[in-house]
Amino acid sequence: MSGDQGEKANKQTSGGEQVVTPWDVQADEGVDYDKLIVQFGSSKIDDDLVKRMERVTGQKVHHWLRKEIFFSHRDLGEMLDLYEAGKPFYLYTGRGPSSGSLHFGHLVPFVFTKWLQDAFNAPLVIQLTDDEKFLWKDLTLEEANMLAYENAKDIIAVGFDPKKTFIFSDVDYIGHMYPNILGIQKKVTLNQVRGIFGMNDSANIGQFSFPAIQAAPSFSSSFPIPLRGDDDIPCLIPCAIDQDPYFRMTRDVAPKLGFRKPALIHSKFFPALQGAQTKMSASDATSSIYLTDTAEQIRHKIKHYAVSGGGDTAEEQAANGANLEKDIPYQWLRFFLDDDAKLDQVAEEYGAGRMMTQEVKDMLGDVLIGIVAKFQADRAKVSDDVVKEFMSVRPLEF
Ligand code: TRP
């Protein structure tokens, strides 16, 4: 998920209207995801589809699917049809390298993508958009490229299979994708880009053409070496819903180039500590918890910045209970506590006022500190050679 600054959409919220673009999320009352599905024209992931995924993969789905954190899709059913018919897909996701360290929100698409890779035994390509961050942010190209390699270590630490995963920096890999980028550029007009992304005319021309670069990895012919020259492999893209505009454009242009449309599986936003009105911003250190934060920093941030839905006093909390929707510690637990019984118990007890905010915050602190400790240990094992392996242009095994 990108950015915090730069070209804002020229649409503004008025009277409760929500705006969700890759650069801007505005929703005063919090994002209404059902409305967003209608607005974007995607489909809800319903129980039947979740059950079907369990049947097809022969395992329980990731708890984020059960909890509707991954809640929306395009053509996921078709991907499962193809998979069952012996035509498996590859996975494509990405990250804009704008900060040295990832935060918990960044983990969401990658942790889920790892689950998909394991469940479907799928090859995976990960785009690091150093070019995008150069165009949108106050970074030199060298800095953006360096951050891409730095972020690759965090991404690798999530546990991807080195034989099946290709991570690339746009700046370094662009030549391989350039034929497809040109094909896309020729078929998308400036009017369409304006219509989809809402950029205004003071955007630089790199920004106007960048969508073609994020679109290109959706087509397997952009990976002649990693995907072994097969130019007809279906593509499934796990991403946060704010990235959907790129792929609406991609799906629109695909048939004009004789390519398959990529399928998508969308997540909700991981809320900022300050509340769910927006998504987290990597540039505001108090809105997120980084995977480099110490245990003390984590406890401190939760204590001071995590918006509580509990009563203002112990008496009020006991009398009225907590508003779980608004309560960030509880909402974060929904993401990172994979224990339904425990979570249900928190919802029950905290919601009814028998549990105090501090207890929930302590529980969240324990969970996050545990995740960071494991993550740091795994990241320490990612040497420069390992990064080189993941990022070298080589045939994947699948
Ligand atoms: N634009 C995304 C960001 O700023 C990065 C990205 C590139 C991406 N390709 C993607 C995200 C595909 C999801 C899926 O973070």
mmCIF file of C-alpha atoms and ligand atoms in Angstrom, residues 1-3 22-23 92-98 106 109-110 125-129 132-133 168 170 210 213-215 217-218 237-240 242-243 246-247 264 279, ligand 1:
data_model
loop_
_atom_site.group_PDB
_atom_site.id
_atom_site.type_symbol
_atom_site.label_atom_id
_atom_site.label_comp_id
_atom_site.label_asym_id
_atom_site.label_seq_id
_atom_site.Cartn_x
_atom_site.Cartn_y
_atom_site.Cartn_z
ATOM 1 C CA MET A 1 0.000 0.000 0.000
ATOM 2 C CA SER A 2 1.390 3.244 -0.881
ATOM 3 C CA GLY A 3 1.273 6.490 -0.079
ATOM 4 C CA PRO A 22 -4.103 3.618 -4.130
ATOM 5 C CA TRP A 23 -3.041 6.978 -2.689
ATOM 6 C CA TYR A 92 1.473 -11.924 -8.014
ATOM 7 C CA THR A 93 1.727 -9.342 -5.247
ATOM 8 C CA GLY A 94 3.961 -6.391 -4.459
ATOM 9 C CA ARG A 95 5.151 -3.622 -2.261
ATOM 10 C CA GLY A 96 6.134 -0.007 -2.699
ATOM 11 C CA PRO A 97 9.434 0.351 -0.848
ATOM 12 C CA SER A 98 8.970 3.659 0.949
ATOM 13 C CA HIS A 106 2.396 -4.624 5.480
ATOM 14 C CA PRO A 109 -0.836 -9.396 2.163
ATOM 15 C CA PHE A 110 2.463 -11.253 2.459
ATOM 16 C CA VAL A 125 6.278 -13.125 -8.269
ATOM 17 C CA ILE A 126 6.692 -10.105 -5.978
ATOM 18 C CA GLN A 127 7.053 -6.658 -7.526
ATOM 19 C CA LEU A 128 9.018 -4.030 -5.588
ATOM 20 C CA THR A 129 8.004 -0.708 -7.075
ATOM 21 C CA GLU A 132 6.748 4.156 -8.117
ATOM 22 C CA LYS A 133 8.245 5.457 -4.887
ATOM 23 C CA PHE A 168 12.176 -8.163 -8.372
ATOM 24 C CA ASP A 170 11.149 -2.679 -11.225
ATOM 25 C CA PHE A 210 3.051 3.911 -13.900
ATOM 26 C CA ILE A 213 4.100 -1.092 -14.907
ATOM 27 C CA GLN A 214 1.992 -2.414 -12.043
ATOM 28 C CA ALA A 215 -0.296 -4.114 -14.572
ATOM 29 C CA PRO A 217 3.258 -8.662 -13.923
ATOM 30 C CA SER A 218 -0.384 -9.836 -14.192
ATOM 31 C CA ILE A 237 -3.362 -11.310 -7.175
ATOM 32 C CA PRO A 238 -3.758 -11.033 -3.403
ATOM 33 C CA CYS A 239 -3.772 -7.362 -2.369
ATOM 34 C CA ALA A 240 -5.402 -4.764 -0.168
ATOM 35 C CA ASP A 242 -6.960 0.025 -2.426
ATOM 36 C CA GLN A 243 -4.851 -1.564 -5.189
ATOM 37 C CA TYR A 246 -4.707 -0.877 -11.042
ATOM 38 C CA PHE A 247 -6.219 -4.238 -11.732
ATOM 39 C CA LEU A 264 -8.008 -10.937 -7.429
ATOM 40 C CA LYS A 279 -5.215 2.975 6.576
HETATM 41 N N1 TRP B 1 1.610 -0.196 -5.460
HETATM 42 C C1 TRP B 1 1.837 -1.086 -4.358
HETATM 43 C C2 TRP B 1 2.269 -0.294 -3.136
HETATM 44 O O1 TRP B 1 2.482 0.875 -3.181
HETATM 45 C C3 TRP B 1 2.882 -2.123 -4.650
HETATM 46 C C4 TRP B 1 2.430 -3.188 -5.612
HETATM 47 C C5 TRP B 1 2.943 -3.414 -6.850
HETATM 48 C C6 TRP B 1 1.431 -4.173 -5.396
HETATM 49 N N2 TRP B 1 2.333 -4.456 -7.423
HETATM 50 C C7 TRP B 1 1.393 -4.953 -6.580
HETATM 51 C C8 TRP B 1 0.572 -4.474 -4.322
HETATM 52 C C9 TRP B 1 0.509 -6.035 -6.696
HETATM 53 C C10 TRP B 1 -0.303 -5.553 -4.458
HETATM 54 C C11 TRP B 1 -0.340 -6.313 -5.642
HETATM 55 O O2 TRP B 1 2.426 -0.861 -2.074
#
